[in-house]
Coordinates of C-alpha atoms in Angstrom, one line a residue:
M1 CA -3.4 37.0 -9.0
P2 CA -3.3 33.9 -11.4
S3 CA -6.6 31.4 -10.5
R4 CA -4.4 28.1 -10.0
K5 CA -3.3 27.8 -6.5
V6 CA 0.5 27.4 -5.4
A7 CA 2.1 25.5 -2.4
L8 CA 5.3 25.1 -1.2
I9 CA 6.7 22.2 0.2
T10 CA 9.9 21.8 1.9
G11 CA 11.8 18.4 1.7
G12 CA 9.3 17.9 -1.2
S13 CA 11.7 15.8 -3.6
R14 CA 11.6 12.6 -1.8
G15 CA 9.6 10.6 0.9
I16 CA 6.7 12.1 2.7
G17 CA 7.4 15.5 1.0
L18 CA 7.0 13.9 -2.4
G19 CA 4.0 12.1 -1.6
V20 CA 2.4 15.5 -0.3
A21 CA 3.7 17.4 -3.6
M22 CA 2.1 14.8 -5.6
S23 CA -1.1 14.7 -3.7
L24 CA -1.3 19.3 -3.9
A25 CA -0.7 18.4 -7.7
Q26 CA -2.9 16.1 -8.4
S27 CA -5.6 18.3 -6.4
G28 CA -5.1 20.9 -9.1
F29 CA -2.0 23.1 -7.5
D30 CA 1.1 24.2 -9.0
V31 CA 4.0 23.4 -6.8
A32 CA 7.4 24.5 -5.6
I33 CA 9.6 21.9 -4.1
N34 CA 12.5 22.2 -2.0
G35 CA 15.5 20.1 -1.6
R36 CA 19.4 20.1 -0.4
R37 CA 20.3 18.0 -3.8
A38 CA 21.4 19.7 -7.2
A39 CA 18.6 20.2 -9.7
E40 CA 20.0 17.1 -11.8
E41 CA 19.7 14.5 -9.1
V42 CA 16.2 15.4 -8.6
T43 CA 14.7 15.3 -12.3
S44 CA 12.6 12.0 -11.8
P45 CA 10.5 13.6 -9.0
I46 CA 10.2 16.7 -11.0
E47 CA 8.9 14.8 -14.2
Q48 CA 6.2 12.6 -12.2
L49 CA 4.9 16.0 -10.5
R50 CA 4.6 17.9 -13.8
A51 CA 3.1 14.8 -15.3
T52 CA -0.1 15.7 -13.3
G53 CA -0.5 19.2 -15.3
A54 CA 1.2 21.0 -12.7
K55 CA 3.8 23.8 -12.8
V56 CA 6.6 22.8 -11.0
L57 CA 9.4 24.8 -9.5
Y58 CA 12.3 22.8 -7.5
L59 CA 14.2 25.5 -5.2
R60 CA 17.3 23.8 -4.0
A61 CA 17.7 25.8 -0.5
D62 CA 19.1 24.8 3.3
I63 CA 16.1 26.0 5.4
S64 CA 17.9 26.7 8.2
A65 CA 19.6 29.8 6.4
H66 CA 17.9 33.1 6.7
P67 CA 19.2 34.2 2.9
D68 CA 18.5 30.8 1.7
R69 CA 14.6 31.2 2.8
A70 CA 14.4 34.6 1.2
A71 CA 16.4 33.5 -1.7
M72 CA 13.4 30.7 -2.2
L73 CA 10.2 33.1 -1.2
E74 CA 11.7 35.5 -3.9
Q75 CA 11.9 33.0 -6.9
I76 CA 8.2 31.6 -5.8
E77 CA 7.1 35.1 -6.3
Q78 CA 8.6 35.7 -9.5
T79 CA 7.8 32.3 -10.7
F80 CA 3.9 32.1 -9.7
G81 CA 3.1 35.7 -8.2
R82 CA 1.3 34.1 -5.4
L83 CA 1.6 31.5 -2.4
D84 CA -1.2 29.5 -0.7
V85 CA -0.1 26.8 1.0
L86 CA 3.1 26.1 3.1
V87 CA 3.8 22.4 3.8
N88 CA 6.8 22.5 6.7
N89 CA 7.9 19.1 5.9
A90 CA 11.7 19.4 5.2
G91 CA 13.5 17.5 8.2
V92 CA 16.4 15.3 9.5
A93 CA 17.1 12.4 11.8
P94 CA 20.2 12.5 13.7
E95 CA 23.6 11.8 11.8
Q96 CA 24.3 9.2 14.7
R97 CA 21.4 8.1 16.9
A98 CA 23.5 8.6 20.3
D99 CA 21.7 7.9 24.0
I100 CA 21.2 11.2 25.5
L101 CA 23.5 10.6 28.1
D102 CA 26.2 10.9 25.3
A103 CA 24.7 12.5 22.7
S104 CA 26.6 15.8 21.5
E105 CA 26.2 19.8 21.2
D106 CA 26.9 20.0 18.0
S107 CA 24.4 17.2 16.8
F108 CA 21.7 18.7 18.7
D109 CA 22.6 22.4 17.3
R110 CA 22.3 21.1 13.8
L111 CA 19.1 19.1 14.2
I112 CA 17.5 22.0 15.8
S113 CA 18.3 24.4 12.8
I114 CA 17.1 22.4 10.4
N115 CA 13.9 20.4 12.1
L116 CA 12.7 23.5 14.1
K117 CA 14.1 26.7 13.3
G118 CA 13.8 26.8 10.0
P119 CA 10.5 26.1 9.6
Y120 CA 9.7 28.4 12.3
F121 CA 10.8 31.6 10.7
L122 CA 10.0 30.0 7.3
T123 CA 6.3 30.3 8.6
Q124 CA 7.1 33.6 10.1
A125 CA 7.9 34.7 6.4
V126 CA 5.3 33.0 4.5
A127 CA 2.7 34.4 7.0
Q128 CA 3.8 38.1 6.2
W129 CA 3.4 37.4 2.5
M130 CA -0.1 35.4 3.0
I131 CA -1.6 38.7 5.0
R132 CA -0.1 41.1 2.1
Q133 CA -2.4 38.6 -0.4
R134 CA -5.3 38.8 1.7
Q135 CA -5.1 42.5 2.2
S136 CA -4.7 42.9 -1.5
S137 CA -7.3 39.9 -2.7
G138 CA -10.5 40.6 0.1
P139 CA -11.4 39.0 2.6
E140 CA -12.3 35.6 0.1
W141 CA -8.8 35.0 0.6
R142 CA -7.6 31.9 2.5
G143 CA -4.0 30.5 2.8
C144 CA -3.1 27.2 4.9
I145 CA 0.3 26.3 6.6
I146 CA 0.6 22.7 7.3
N147 CA 3.9 21.3 10.0
V148 CA 4.5 17.7 9.3
S149 CA 5.9 16.7 12.8
S150 CA 5.9 12.4 13.9
I151 CA 4.6 10.7 16.7
S152 CA 8.4 11.7 18.3
A153 CA 6.4 14.9 19.2
T154 CA 5.0 12.8 22.3
V155 CA 6.3 9.5 22.1
A156 CA 10.3 9.4 24.3
S157 CA 13.2 7.7 22.5
I158 CA 16.2 8.2 24.5
N159 CA 18.8 7.2 21.5
R160 CA 17.5 10.7 19.6
G161 CA 16.1 13.1 22.0
D162 CA 17.4 16.3 19.7
Y163 CA 14.7 14.9 17.3
C164 CA 11.7 14.5 19.8
I165 CA 12.3 18.0 21.0
S166 CA 12.3 19.1 17.6
K167 CA 8.7 17.7 16.7
A168 CA 7.9 18.9 19.9
G169 CA 8.8 22.6 19.4
I170 CA 7.1 21.8 16.0
A171 CA 3.7 20.9 17.7
M172 CA 3.8 24.0 19.7
A173 CA 4.6 25.9 16.6
T174 CA 1.8 24.8 15.3
K175 CA -0.5 25.9 17.9
L176 CA 1.6 29.5 18.3
W177 CA 1.1 30.0 14.6
A178 CA -2.9 29.1 14.7
T179 CA -3.3 31.6 17.6
R180 CA -1.9 34.1 15.6
L181 CA -2.9 34.1 12.2
T182 CA -6.5 32.2 12.1
E183 CA -7.6 36.2 12.2
Y184 CA -6.0 36.5 8.8
N185 CA -7.9 33.4 7.5
I186 CA -5.1 31.4 7.7
D187 CA -5.6 27.6 8.5
V188 CA -2.6 25.9 10.2
Y189 CA -2.5 22.2 11.1
E190 CA -0.4 19.5 12.3
I191 CA -0.1 16.2 10.6
R192 CA 1.8 13.7 12.9
P193 CA 3.0 11.0 10.9
G194 CA 4.1 7.2 12.3
I195 CA 6.3 5.1 11.2
I196 CA 6.1 5.9 7.4
A197 CA 8.1 3.7 4.5
S198 CA 10.8 6.6 3.7
D199 CA 14.7 7.4 3.1
M200 CA 14.8 8.0 6.5
T201 CA 13.4 4.8 8.1
A202 CA 15.2 2.6 5.4
G203 CA 17.7 1.9 8.2
V204 CA 15.5 0.5 10.5
K205 CA 13.1 -1.5 8.5
E206 CA 14.0 -5.2 9.6
K207 CA 13.0 -3.8 13.1
Y208 CA 9.7 -2.3 12.4
D209 CA 8.6 -5.3 10.6
K210 CA 9.2 -7.4 13.3
L211 CA 7.4 -4.9 15.8
F212 CA 4.2 -4.3 13.4
A213 CA 4.3 -8.5 12.8
S214 CA 4.1 -8.5 17.2
G215 CA 1.1 -5.9 16.9
L216 CA 3.0 -2.2 17.4
A217 CA 0.2 -0.8 15.3
I218 CA -3.6 -1.5 14.9
E219 CA -3.3 -1.6 11.2
K220 CA -0.2 -3.9 10.7
R221 CA 1.8 -2.4 7.7
W222 CA 4.1 0.8 7.1
G223 CA 2.6 4.0 6.9
N224 CA 3.4 5.4 3.4
P225 CA 4.1 9.1 1.7
E226 CA 0.5 8.7 -0.1
D227 CA -1.3 8.3 3.3
I228 CA 0.2 11.6 4.4
G229 CA -0.3 13.4 1.0
R230 CA -3.6 12.9 0.9
A231 CA -4.5 14.3 4.6
A232 CA -2.3 17.3 3.3
A233 CA -4.4 18.0 0.2
M234 CA -7.8 17.7 2.4
L235 CA -6.1 20.2 4.7
A236 CA -4.8 22.4 1.8
A237 CA -8.5 22.4 0.0
G238 CA -9.9 23.8 3.3
Q239 CA -12.0 20.6 4.6
L240 CA -11.5 20.9 7.8
P241 CA -12.9 24.4 8.5
Y242 CA -13.4 25.5 12.7
A243 CA -10.4 23.8 13.3
P244 CA -7.6 25.9 14.1
G245 CA -4.3 24.6 15.3
Q246 CA -5.6 20.6 15.3
V247 CA -3.6 17.7 15.0
L248 CA -4.1 14.7 12.5
I249 CA -2.4 12.1 14.3
L250 CA -2.0 9.7 11.3
D251 CA -0.1 6.2 12.7
G252 CA -1.9 3.3 12.1
G253 CA -2.7 3.1 15.8
V254 CA 0.8 2.9 17.1
T255 CA -0.1 6.1 20.0
L256 CA -3.6 5.0 20.5
P257 CA -4.0 3.9 24.3
R258 CA -4.9 -0.2 24.3
L259 CA -5.6 -2.5 27.1

């Protein structure tokens, strides 16, 4: 088995996912990044990643679709022959924010399929592969699965209930997979970001600029994809032992109870 470890980051061509991919590449991982855009539309992030010295594979796939997930893992195996880290980062916001009294089933189905079903069953397939790798490599082999959720797992937003439910589901999935996979030396964690500057939050920038200025967070700034990336690299490197299923809340103190 090649000595350089490999990480798959879903939604890894932009925003938080790219921040994670960059940190892992800089830490010595080869990376497979997944997205829904055509390859010619992601040449810039791929070049940034390759500049670190990492081997980079771009995988255009819809993680909510079983055939796409299977094809993605097959390409990783053909290219790298191994997979050591999975970062479940890909996710979408509602196409239209709507009060939960008015929200549609179509919106709910789309969002849950991408944000929750896809990562859940991708984890299942990756875990099966990781267990086979451990069986062939010996007890010293170690894998890592990181779920990127959101403070919306616990903070209610009534105009995007489907998003909140999907992230709460990811939080429980982390506990479930940690309980099931720790015996195989597969570490499972959750990173729970707060308000991060990305494509997803660009439309609410003015709103949160004002909230940060008025004390929404203890650190009066937006979070950056690099903040999440550094945490993911630490977890992927095995630097948080004896902590199965634990959650890192990276929100600048937004959800820290204060008097």
